[in-house]
Coordinates of C-alpha atoms in Angstrom, one line a residue:
Chain S
M166 CA 63.7 60.5 10.5
T167 CA 64.0 56.9 9.4
P168 CA 63.2 56.3 5.8
K169 CA 59.7 54.9 5.1
P170 CA 59.6 51.4 3.8
E171 CA 59.2 50.4 0.2
I172 CA 55.7 49.6 -0.9
G173 CA 54.5 47.8 -4.0
F174 CA 51.3 48.8 -5.6
I175 CA 49.5 46.7 -8.2
G176 CA 46.5 48.1 -10.1
L177 CA 46.4 51.8 -11.2
G178 CA 42.8 52.4 -12.0
L179 CA 41.1 55.6 -10.9
M180 CA 41.2 54.4 -7.3
G181 CA 44.7 52.9 -7.4
Q182 CA 46.4 56.0 -9.0
A183 CA 45.0 58.3 -6.3
M184 CA 46.0 55.9 -3.5
A185 CA 49.5 55.3 -4.8
S186 CA 50.0 59.0 -5.3
N187 CA 49.0 59.6 -1.6
L188 CA 51.6 57.0 -0.5
L189 CA 54.3 58.9 -2.5
K190 CA 53.2 62.2 -0.9
A191 CA 53.5 60.6 2.5
G192 CA 57.1 59.7 1.7
F193 CA 56.9 56.0 0.9
E194 CA 59.1 54.6 -1.9
V195 CA 56.4 53.3 -4.2
H196 CA 56.9 50.5 -6.7
V197 CA 54.1 49.9 -9.3
N198 CA 52.7 47.4 -11.7
T199 CA 49.5 47.5 -13.7
R200 CA 47.9 45.6 -16.6
T201 CA 47.9 48.7 -18.9
A202 CA 51.4 50.2 -18.6
A203 CA 50.1 53.6 -19.9
S204 CA 48.1 54.0 -16.7
A205 CA 51.4 54.3 -14.8
T206 CA 52.6 57.4 -16.7
T207 CA 51.5 59.9 -14.1
I208 CA 52.7 58.0 -11.0
L209 CA 56.1 57.3 -12.6
E210 CA 56.5 61.0 -13.3
Q211 CA 55.8 61.5 -9.6
G212 CA 58.7 59.3 -8.7
A213 CA 57.4 55.7 -8.5
T214 CA 59.4 52.7 -9.8
W215 CA 58.1 50.4 -12.5
H216 CA 58.1 46.6 -12.3
A217 CA 57.3 44.5 -15.3
S218 CA 55.1 42.0 -13.5
P219 CA 53.7 41.2 -10.0
A220 CA 56.1 38.3 -9.9
S221 CA 59.2 40.4 -10.5
M222 CA 57.9 43.0 -8.0
A223 CA 57.7 40.2 -5.4
A224 CA 61.2 39.1 -6.2
N225 CA 62.6 42.7 -6.0
L226 CA 60.8 43.7 -2.8
P227 CA 61.6 40.9 -0.4
A228 CA 59.5 41.1 2.9
A229 CA 57.9 44.4 1.8
I230 CA 54.2 45.4 1.8
I231 CA 52.5 44.9 -1.5
I232 CA 49.1 46.4 -2.1
I233 CA 46.7 45.1 -4.7
C234 CA 43.9 47.3 -6.0
V235 CA 42.4 45.7 -9.1
T236 CA 39.0 45.7 -10.7
D237 CA 37.5 42.3 -9.8
S238 CA 38.1 38.8 -8.6
N239 CA 39.5 37.6 -12.0
A240 CA 42.1 40.3 -12.0
L241 CA 42.9 39.4 -8.4
Q242 CA 43.6 35.8 -9.4
A243 CA 45.8 37.0 -12.3
V244 CA 48.1 39.1 -10.1
T245 CA 48.4 36.6 -7.3
T246 CA 48.1 33.0 -8.5
G247 CA 48.4 33.7 -12.3
E248 CA 51.3 33.0 -14.7
Q249 CA 53.2 36.2 -13.7
G250 CA 51.5 36.5 -10.3
L251 CA 53.0 37.4 -7.0
L252 CA 53.0 33.8 -5.7
K253 CA 55.6 32.8 -8.3
Q254 CA 58.3 34.8 -6.5
L255 CA 56.8 35.7 -3.1
T256 CA 59.3 35.8 -0.2
P257 CA 58.4 35.0 3.4
D258 CA 57.3 37.9 5.6
T259 CA 56.0 39.9 2.6
L260 CA 52.6 41.4 3.5
V261 CA 50.1 41.3 0.6
I262 CA 47.1 43.5 1.0
D263 CA 44.0 43.3 -1.2
M264 CA 42.3 46.7 -1.1
G265 CA 39.8 45.8 -3.9
T266 CA 36.3 44.3 -3.4
S267 CA 36.8 40.6 -3.9
R268 CA 34.9 37.4 -3.4
F269 CA 35.0 36.0 0.1
D270 CA 35.8 32.4 -0.9
L271 CA 38.6 33.5 -3.2
T272 CA 40.0 35.8 -0.4
L273 CA 40.2 32.8 2.0
E274 CA 41.8 30.7 -0.7
I275 CA 44.5 33.2 -1.7
A276 CA 45.1 34.1 2.0
Q277 CA 45.8 30.4 2.7
Q278 CA 48.2 30.1 -0.2
I279 CA 50.1 33.2 0.8
T280 CA 50.4 32.3 4.5
K281 CA 51.5 28.7 3.6
I282 CA 54.8 30.1 2.4
G283 CA 55.3 32.3 5.5
A284 CA 54.0 35.5 3.9
H285 CA 51.0 37.4 5.2
Y286 CA 47.7 38.6 3.9
L287 CA 45.1 41.3 4.8
D288 CA 41.8 41.8 3.0
A289 CA 41.3 45.6 3.3
P290 CA 38.6 46.8 0.9
V291 CA 37.7 50.5 1.0
S292 CA 34.7 52.7 0.6
G293 CA 34.6 56.4 -0.2
G294 CA 34.9 56.2 -4.0
Q295 CA 37.3 58.2 -6.2
K296 CA 36.7 61.3 -4.2
G297 CA 37.7 59.6 -0.9
A298 CA 40.8 58.2 -2.7
L299 CA 41.9 61.6 -4.0
E300 CA 41.4 63.2 -0.6
A301 CA 43.0 60.4 1.4
N302 CA 39.7 60.1 3.1
L303 CA 38.8 56.5 2.5
S304 CA 37.3 54.1 5.0
V305 CA 39.2 50.8 5.2
M306 CA 37.6 47.5 6.4
V307 CA 40.3 45.1 7.5
G308 CA 40.3 41.3 7.9
G309 CA 43.4 39.5 9.1
E310 CA 45.9 39.5 11.9
A311 CA 46.1 42.5 14.2
S312 CA 49.9 42.4 14.1
Q313 CA 49.9 42.7 10.3
L314 CA 47.3 45.5 10.5
A315 CA 49.7 47.4 12.8
R316 CA 52.4 46.9 10.2
A317 CA 50.2 48.2 7.5
M318 CA 48.8 51.1 9.6
P319 CA 51.2 53.9 8.4
A320 CA 50.4 53.0 4.8
F321 CA 46.7 52.9 5.5
Q322 CA 46.9 56.3 7.3
A323 CA 48.4 57.8 4.1
M324 CA 45.3 56.9 2.2
A325 CA 42.4 56.7 4.6
A326 CA 40.7 58.6 7.4
K327 CA 39.0 55.6 9.0
I328 CA 40.5 52.1 9.5
T329 CA 38.4 49.4 11.2
H330 CA 39.7 46.0 12.1
V331 CA 36.6 43.9 11.5
G332 CA 38.0 40.5 12.4
P333 CA 39.9 37.5 11.0
P334 CA 40.8 36.9 7.3
G335 CA 37.8 37.6 5.0
C336 CA 36.0 39.9 7.5
G337 CA 37.1 43.0 5.5
Q338 CA 35.3 41.6 2.5
I339 CA 32.3 40.6 4.5
A340 CA 32.0 44.2 5.8
K341 CA 32.3 45.5 2.3
T342 CA 29.6 43.1 1.1
A343 CA 27.3 44.3 3.8
N344 CA 28.1 47.9 2.8
Q345 CA 27.4 47.3 -0.8
M346 CA 24.1 45.4 -0.3
I347 CA 22.9 48.3 1.9
V348 CA 24.0 50.9 -0.6
G349 CA 22.5 49.2 -3.6
T350 CA 19.2 48.6 -2.0
T351 CA 19.0 52.1 -0.4
V352 CA 19.7 53.8 -3.7
G353 CA 16.9 51.6 -5.2
I354 CA 14.3 52.4 -2.7
V355 CA 15.1 56.2 -2.6
A356 CA 14.7 56.2 -6.4
E357 CA 11.4 54.4 -6.2
A358 CA 10.2 56.8 -3.5
L359 CA 11.1 59.9 -5.4
H360 CA 9.5 58.5 -8.6
L361 CA 6.3 57.6 -6.8
A362 CA 6.2 61.1 -5.1
Q363 CA 6.6 62.8 -8.4
Q364 CA 4.0 60.7 -10.2
A365 CA 1.5 61.2 -7.4
G366 CA 1.9 65.0 -7.8
A367 CA 4.5 66.1 -5.3
D368 CA 7.7 68.0 -6.0
P369 CA 10.5 65.5 -5.2
T370 CA 12.8 68.3 -4.0
H371 CA 10.3 69.2 -1.3
V372 CA 9.8 65.6 -0.4
R373 CA 13.5 65.1 0.1
D374 CA 13.6 68.2 2.2
A375 CA 10.8 66.9 4.4
L376 CA 12.6 63.6 4.8
S377 CA 16.1 65.0 5.6
G378 CA 17.0 64.6 9.3
G379 CA 14.3 62.0 9.9
F380 CA 14.4 58.2 10.1
A381 CA 14.5 58.0 6.3
D382 CA 17.7 60.1 6.1
S383 CA 20.9 58.5 4.9
K384 CA 24.1 59.4 3.1
I385 CA 22.4 58.0 0.0
L386 CA 19.3 60.3 0.4
Q387 CA 21.7 63.2 0.7
I388 CA 24.2 62.4 -2.0
H389 CA 22.5 60.1 -4.5
G390 CA 19.1 61.7 -3.8
Q391 CA 20.6 65.1 -4.9
R392 CA 22.0 63.5 -8.1
M393 CA 18.5 62.1 -8.7
L394 CA 16.8 65.5 -8.3
D395 CA 19.4 66.9 -10.7
H396 CA 19.0 64.0 -13.1
C397 CA 22.8 64.0 -13.1
F398 CA 24.0 60.4 -13.7
T399 CA 27.6 60.9 -14.7
P400 CA 29.6 58.3 -12.8
G401 CA 30.9 58.4 -9.8
A402 CA 30.4 54.7 -9.3
R403 CA 28.9 52.8 -12.2
A404 CA 25.8 50.6 -12.1
T405 CA 27.9 47.8 -13.6
T406 CA 30.1 47.9 -10.5
Q407 CA 27.1 48.0 -8.2
L408 CA 25.7 45.0 -10.0
K409 CA 29.0 43.1 -9.6
D410 CA 29.0 43.8 -5.8
M411 CA 25.3 42.8 -5.5
Q412 CA 26.1 39.5 -7.3
Q413 CA 29.1 39.0 -4.9
A414 CA 26.7 39.5 -1.9
S415 CA 24.2 37.1 -3.4
L416 CA 26.9 34.5 -4.0
L417 CA 28.1 34.8 -0.4
A418 CA 24.5 34.4 0.9
S419 CA 24.0 31.3 -1.3
Q420 CA 27.4 29.9 -0.2
Q421 CA 26.2 30.4 3.4
G422 CA 22.8 28.7 2.6
I423 CA 20.9 31.9 3.5
S424 CA 17.8 33.3 1.9
L425 CA 17.8 37.2 1.8
P426 CA 14.7 38.3 -0.2
L427 CA 15.5 42.0 -0.4
L428 CA 19.1 41.4 -1.6
E429 CA 17.7 38.9 -4.1
R430 CA 15.1 41.4 -5.6
S431 CA 17.6 44.2 -5.5
T432 CA 20.3 42.2 -7.4
E433 CA 17.7 41.2 -10.0
Q434 CA 16.8 44.9 -10.5
W435 CA 20.5 46.0 -10.9
Q436 CA 20.8 43.2 -13.4
A437 CA 17.7 44.4 -15.3
M438 CA 19.0 48.0 -15.3
V439 CA 22.4 46.9 -16.8
D440 CA 20.5 44.6 -19.3
A441 CA 18.5 47.7 -20.3
G442 CA 21.7 49.4 -21.4
Q443 CA 22.0 51.7 -18.4
G444 CA 25.1 50.1 -16.8
E445 CA 27.4 53.0 -17.5
L446 CA 25.2 55.4 -15.5
D447 CA 26.1 56.4 -11.9
Q448 CA 24.4 54.3 -9.2
A449 CA 21.9 57.2 -8.9
G450 CA 20.8 56.4 -12.5
Y451 CA 18.7 53.7 -10.9
L452 CA 16.1 56.4 -11.0
A453 CA 16.3 56.4 -14.8
W454 CA 15.8 52.6 -14.6
V455 CA 12.6 53.0 -12.5
E456 CA 11.4 55.7 -15.0
A457 CA 12.2 53.4 -17.9
L458 CA 10.4 50.5 -16.2
N459 CA 7.3 52.7 -15.9
G460 CA 7.4 54.0 -19.5
D461 CA 8.6 57.5 -18.4
R462 CA 11.4 59.5 -20.1
P463 CA 12.3 56.6 -22.4
E464 CA 15.0 58.8 -24.0
I465 CA 17.4 58.1 -21.1
Chain P
M97 CA -0.1 88.8 25.3
T98 CA -3.2 87.8 23.3
P99 CA -4.8 84.6 24.4
K100 CA -3.9 81.6 22.2
P101 CA -6.7 80.2 20.2
E102 CA -8.7 77.2 21.2
I103 CA -7.6 73.9 19.6
G104 CA -9.6 70.7 19.2
F105 CA -7.6 67.4 19.3
I106 CA -9.1 64.1 18.3
G107 CA -7.2 60.9 19.0
L108 CA -5.3 60.3 22.2
G109 CA -3.0 57.4 21.5
L110 CA 0.6 57.5 22.5
M111 CA 1.4 60.1 19.9
G112 CA -1.8 62.2 20.4
Q113 CA -1.4 62.4 24.2
A114 CA 2.1 63.7 24.0
M115 CA 1.2 66.2 21.2
A116 CA -1.9 67.5 23.0
S117 CA 0.1 67.9 26.1
N118 CA 2.7 70.0 24.3
L119 CA -0.1 72.2 23.0
L120 CA -1.4 72.7 26.6
K121 CA 2.2 73.6 27.8
A122 CA 2.4 76.1 25.0
G123 CA -0.7 77.9 26.4
F124 CA -3.3 76.7 23.9
E125 CA -6.8 75.9 25.3
V126 CA -7.1 72.3 24.3
H127 CA -10.3 70.5 23.6
V128 CA -10.2 66.7 23.3
N129 CA -12.2 63.7 22.1
T130 CA -11.0 60.1 21.6
R131 CA -12.6 56.7 21.0
T132 CA -11.6 55.3 24.4
A133 CA -12.6 58.0 27.0
A134 CA -10.1 56.5 29.6
S135 CA -7.2 57.6 27.3
A136 CA -8.2 61.2 28.1
T137 CA -7.7 61.0 31.9
T138 CA -4.2 62.5 32.0
I139 CA -4.8 65.3 29.5
L140 CA -8.1 66.3 31.3
E141 CA -6.1 66.5 34.6
Q142 CA -3.7 68.8 32.8
G143 CA -6.6 71.1 32.0
A144 CA -8.1 70.0 28.7
T145 CA -11.8 70.1 28.0
W146 CA -13.8 66.9 27.0
H147 CA -16.2 66.7 24.1
A148 CA -18.5 63.7 23.7
S149 CA -17.9 63.4 19.9
P150 CA -16.1 64.9 17.0
A151 CA -19.5 66.3 15.8
S152 CA -20.1 68.1 19.1
M153 CA -16.6 69.4 19.2
A154 CA -17.1 70.9 15.7
A155 CA -20.3 72.6 16.9
N156 CA -18.7 74.0 20.0
L157 CA -15.4 75.3 18.4
P158 CA -16.7 77.3 15.4
A159 CA -13.9 78.4 13.0
A160 CA -11.2 76.8 15.2
I161 CA -8.3 74.5 14.4
I162 CA -9.2 70.9 15.0
I163 CA -6.3 68.3 14.8
I164 CA -6.9 64.7 14.1
C165 CA -4.3 62.1 15.1
V166 CA -5.9 58.6 14.9
T167 CA -4.6 55.1 14.1
D168 CA -5.5 54.5 10.5
S169 CA -7.7 55.5 7.6
N170 CA -10.8 53.7 9.0
A171 CA -10.6 55.7 12.2
L172 CA -10.0 58.9 10.1
Q173 CA -13.2 58.2 8.2
A174 CA -15.1 57.6 11.5
V175 CA -14.1 60.9 13.0
T176 CA -14.7 63.0 9.8
T177 CA -17.5 61.5 7.6
G178 CA -18.9 59.0 10.2
E179 CA -22.1 59.0 12.2
Q180 CA -20.7 61.3 14.9
G181 CA -18.0 62.8 12.7
L182 CA -16.8 66.4 12.3
L183 CA -18.6 66.9 9.1
K184 CA -22.0 66.6 10.8
Q185 CA -21.5 69.9 12.5
L186 CA -18.5 71.6 10.8
T187 CA -18.6 75.4 10.5
P188 CA -17.0 77.4 7.7
D189 CA -13.5 78.6 8.4
T190 CA -12.7 75.7 10.7
L191 CA -9.2 74.3 9.9
V192 CA -9.1 70.5 10.1
I193 CA -5.6 69.0 10.2
D194 CA -4.9 65.3 9.8
M195 CA -1.6 64.6 11.5
G196 CA -1.9 60.8 11.2
T197 CA -0.6 58.7 8.3
S198 CA -3.6 58.3 6.0
R199 CA -4.3 57.0 2.5
F200 CA -3.7 59.5 -0.2
D201 CA -7.0 58.9 -2.0
L202 CA -9.0 59.2 1.2
T203 CA -7.1 62.4 2.0
L204 CA -8.1 64.1 -1.2
E205 CA -11.8 62.9 -0.8
I206 CA -12.1 64.2 2.8
A207 CA -10.3 67.5 1.9
Q208 CA -12.8 68.0 -0.9
Q209 CA -15.8 67.5 1.4
I210 CA -14.4 69.8 4.0
T211 CA -13.5 72.6 1.6
K212 CA -16.9 72.3 -0.1
I213 CA -18.6 73.8 3.1
G214 CA -16.1 76.6 3.4
A215 CA -13.8 75.0 5.9
H216 CA -10.1 74.1 5.3
Y217 CA -8.0 71.0 5.4
L218 CA -4.3 70.3 5.8
D219 CA -2.7 66.8 5.7
A220 CA 0.2 67.0 8.1
P221 CA 1.6 63.6 9.0
V222 CA 4.6 63.5 11.3
S223 CA 7.8 61.4 11.7
G224 CA 9.9 61.1 14.8
G225 CA 7.9 58.6 16.8
Q226 CA 6.7 58.7 20.4
K227 CA 10.1 60.1 21.4
G228 CA 9.8 63.0 19.0
A229 CA 6.2 63.6 20.2
L230 CA 7.2 63.7 23.8
E231 CA 10.1 66.1 23.2
A232 CA 8.1 68.4 20.8
N233 CA 10.7 67.4 18.3
L234 CA 8.6 66.0 15.5
S235 CA 9.0 66.6 11.8
V236 CA 5.7 67.6 10.1
M237 CA 5.1 67.1 6.3
V238 CA 2.4 69.5 5.2
G239 CA 0.1 69.3 2.2
G240 CA -2.5 72.1 1.6
E241 CA -2.7 75.9 1.2
A242 CA 0.2 78.1 2.4
S243 CA -2.2 80.5 4.1
Q244 CA -3.7 77.7 6.2
L245 CA -0.2 76.4 7.0
A246 CA 0.6 79.9 8.3
R247 CA -2.5 79.7 10.5
A248 CA -1.5 76.4 11.9
M249 CA 2.1 77.3 12.4
P250 CA 2.0 78.3 16.1
A251 CA 0.3 75.0 16.9
F252 CA 2.9 73.0 14.8
Q253 CA 5.7 74.8 16.5
A254 CA 4.4 73.7 19.9
M255 CA 4.8 70.0 18.8
A256 CA 7.5 69.9 16.2
A257 CA 11.1 71.0 15.4
K258 CA 10.7 70.9 11.6
I259 CA 7.8 71.9 9.5
T260 CA 8.0 71.4 5.7
H261 CA 5.4 72.6 3.2
V262 CA 5.6 69.8 0.6
G263 CA 2.9 71.1 -1.7
P264 CA -0.9 71.0 -2.5
P265 CA -3.4 68.8 -0.6
G266 CA -2.2 65.2 -0.3
C267 CA 1.5 66.1 -0.6
G268 CA 2.1 65.6 3.1
Q269 CA 0.8 62.1 2.9
I270 CA 2.9 61.5 -0.3
A271 CA 6.0 62.6 1.6
K272 CA 5.1 60.4 4.6
T273 CA 4.6 57.5 2.2
A274 CA 8.1 58.1 0.7
N275 CA 9.5 58.2 4.2
Q276 CA 7.9 54.9 5.2
M277 CA 8.9 53.0 2.2
I278 CA 12.5 54.1 2.6
V279 CA 12.4 53.3 6.3
G280 CA 10.8 49.9 5.9
T281 CA 13.2 48.8 3.1
T282 CA 16.3 50.2 4.8
V283 CA 15.5 48.4 8.0
G284 CA 15.1 45.2 6.0
I285 CA 18.4 45.4 4.1
V286 CA 20.3 46.4 7.2
A287 CA 18.9 43.3 9.0
E288 CA 19.8 41.1 6.0
A289 CA 23.3 42.6 5.9
L290 CA 24.0 42.1 9.6
H291 CA 22.6 38.5 9.5
L292 CA 24.8 37.6 6.5
A293 CA 27.9 39.1 8.1
Q294 CA 27.3 37.1 11.3
Q295 CA 26.6 33.9 9.4
A296 CA 29.8 34.3 7.3
G297 CA 31.8 34.7 10.5
A298 CA 32.2 38.4 11.2
D299 CA 31.2 40.2 14.4
P300 CA 28.2 42.4 13.3
T301 CA 29.2 45.1 15.8
H302 CA 32.5 45.5 14.1
V303 CA 30.8 45.4 10.7
R304 CA 28.4 48.2 11.7
D305 CA 31.4 50.2 13.1
A306 CA 33.2 49.8 9.8
L307 CA 30.1 51.0 7.9
S308 CA 29.3 54.0 10.1
G309 CA 30.1 57.3 8.4
G310 CA 30.3 55.8 4.9
F311 CA 27.8 55.5 2.0
A312 CA 25.9 52.8 3.8
D313 CA 25.3 55.0 6.9
S314 CA 21.8 56.1 7.8
K315 CA 19.6 56.9 10.7
I316 CA 18.4 53.3 10.5
L317 CA 21.9 51.8 10.6
Q318 CA 22.6 53.9 13.7
I319 CA 19.3 53.5 15.6
H320 CA 17.7 50.3 14.4
G321 CA 21.1 48.8 13.7
Q322 CA 22.0 49.2 17.4
R323 CA 18.7 47.6 18.5
M324 CA 19.5 44.7 16.2
L325 CA 23.0 44.3 17.7
D326 CA 21.3 44.3 21.2
H327 CA 18.6 42.0 19.9
C328 CA 16.2 44.5 21.7
F329 CA 12.9 44.5 19.9
T330 CA 10.6 46.2 22.4
P331 CA 8.6 48.7 20.3
G332 CA 9.1 51.7 19.5
A333 CA 7.2 51.5 16.3
R334 CA 5.6 48.1 15.7
A335 CA 6.0 45.9 12.6
T336 CA 2.2 45.9 12.2
T337 CA 2.3 49.7 11.8
Q338 CA 5.2 49.4 9.3
L339 CA 3.3 46.9 7.3
K340 CA 0.2 49.2 7.2
D341 CA 2.4 52.0 5.9
M342 CA 4.1 49.7 3.3
Q343 CA 0.6 48.6 2.1
Q344 CA -0.5 52.2 1.9
A345 CA 2.6 52.9 -0.3
S346 CA 1.9 49.9 -2.5
L347 CA -1.7 51.0 -2.9
L348 CA -0.6 54.5 -3.9
A349 CA 1.8 53.0 -6.5
S350 CA -0.9 50.7 -7.9
Q351 CA -3.3 53.7 -8.0
Q352 CA -0.7 55.6 -10.0
G353 CA -0.2 52.5 -12.2
I354 CA 3.5 52.3 -11.2
S355 CA 5.6 49.2 -10.8
L356 CA 8.1 49.5 -7.9
P357 CA 9.8 46.1 -7.5
L358 CA 11.7 46.8 -4.2
L359 CA 8.6 48.3 -2.5
E360 CA 6.7 45.2 -3.7
R361 CA 9.2 42.7 -2.2
S362 CA 9.6 44.7 0.9
T363 CA 5.8 44.9 1.5
E364 CA 5.6 41.1 1.0
Q365 CA 8.3 40.5 3.6
W366 CA 6.7 42.8 6.3
Q367 CA 3.5 40.8 5.6
A368 CA 5.4 37.5 6.0
M369 CA 6.9 38.8 9.3
V370 CA 3.5 39.8 10.7
D371 CA 2.0 36.5 9.5
A372 CA 4.8 34.6 11.3
G373 CA 3.5 36.2 14.6
Q374 CA 6.2 38.8 14.9
G375 CA 4.0 41.9 14.3
E376 CA 4.2 43.2 17.9
L377 CA 8.0 43.5 17.7
D378 CA 9.8 46.8 17.0
Q379 CA 10.6 47.4 13.3
A380 CA 14.2 46.3 14.2
G381 CA 12.7 42.9 14.9
Y382 CA 12.9 42.4 11.1
L383 CA 16.2 40.8 12.0
A384 CA 14.3 38.2 14.0
W385 CA 12.2 37.6 10.9
V386 CA 15.4 37.1 8.7
E387 CA 16.7 34.7 11.4
A388 CA 13.4 32.8 11.5
L389 CA 13.4 32.6 7.7
N390 CA 16.8 31.0 7.8
G391 CA 16.0 28.6 10.7
D392 CA 18.1 30.5 13.2
R393 CA 17.0 31.3 16.8
P394 CA 13.6 29.9 16.2
E395 CA 12.6 30.8 19.8
I396 CA 12.1 34.5 18.9

């Protein structure tokens, strides 16, 4: 068996730790960096190698694959074009992969800077949440060159169950945007429907049973619908993150000069929920926002 | 084998014809009435018996089950409380079942008038569309007494694959309302997402592939999403019907004094689509509305 290549991994949040750990389990030599060094403790105990900055990682792993999985577009800029960012020391043929959810315009800009020096870039955001990350059951949406996707495939397969090549650079982020605007709006309308049903005198559990399997059925009705019935809003994925993704979708629509009335209203509502102090709830906590809006259960 | 009971069936639109035909196939003696007598030709050839009006049907089928499956709340009023309506001749112990999608307030009002004379009422709207009706594969959402549901069960089983007792009178219509507001809004956001993806430069087919199986997945993404990719908007279920159901949901919300911002925006948009002359398209034609709104493919 030939040794598996070295892989750099930047960003060890809940998602990143689980993903890097799966790379180690699959036999990759994993090199890590993250903003808060304490987050690396577990993965270093599992055998990963620490690098002091993205720049020094780039210098020490010439022509390797370096995966980025950071919180938001600001953090992405910091670890790529920032003071100690990858670009300071990036060598040709390195493949940089952004697995976070990042702005489309920024993705194209960073991809251009990286390819200019003879390195490569894939945007490869994931869905499936922390559960999917822990179980190596993520879905990866890839934008970029097919040859680079082929190169990344063994690493993706260690972390994900489904890998889709959506198209040229940026298309992974476009797909993730589509995903998030559908998720955010579906969560919202399911919450509104269950609230209305309850207020009108029906048992929401029976209503959801009646809807299961029909045209109104969805992953959201099943998973988030159950959390709503249980009034269990421990995150999972936070409303603040959903809001960030809705804002990113709205930004993309406005950059494209497109009017999307449902996305617009939905983004406003996630903003209102976060403004009302419910940002730390799970997405399913949108029900608590609908209840608060209508003067119900104000204690939440 | 004991003979199956006689059943009255009022309303022979696309849904009603298929449902009455399945009752005949299951061995029921089916009696029919419908506004346009010509619509009854096929079912009469199959062995059904014609009645000149709902009133005369009620008189001739004492203590039977009489199913109503008409277009809207106005038609429901006509065949129940109208000049030649059921109530003119209704006998005690008759079970009247409304399988159409009707207003909640009207449902409670008619149920009350019917029970007052010692007859019974179930609201039992269906989902599954014409395809579900033809294949006896409907989903029925039932409001009313459990004992009357038990009485209706053999008839329901001849037409449906799933029968859910949601709760007391009106709860079937509440569940259908929840169903329709989720369907209408999910169709809308899927259309917006696919339009945005395409405008931003991604192939919507690949985007939908990437989303399938994840949190954004739904019956709508699968079925209506495919119609959107094919730009095939032959109804199916018409936008005008979806609008009627969204208006009914909005009415219920306002009667309950509840503010539901996504339902509100979604209802406005279905109205705008119908106002723009696209009401005869399938629900999936919402994509054509989003395109028209953004000055794209104005020919649709």
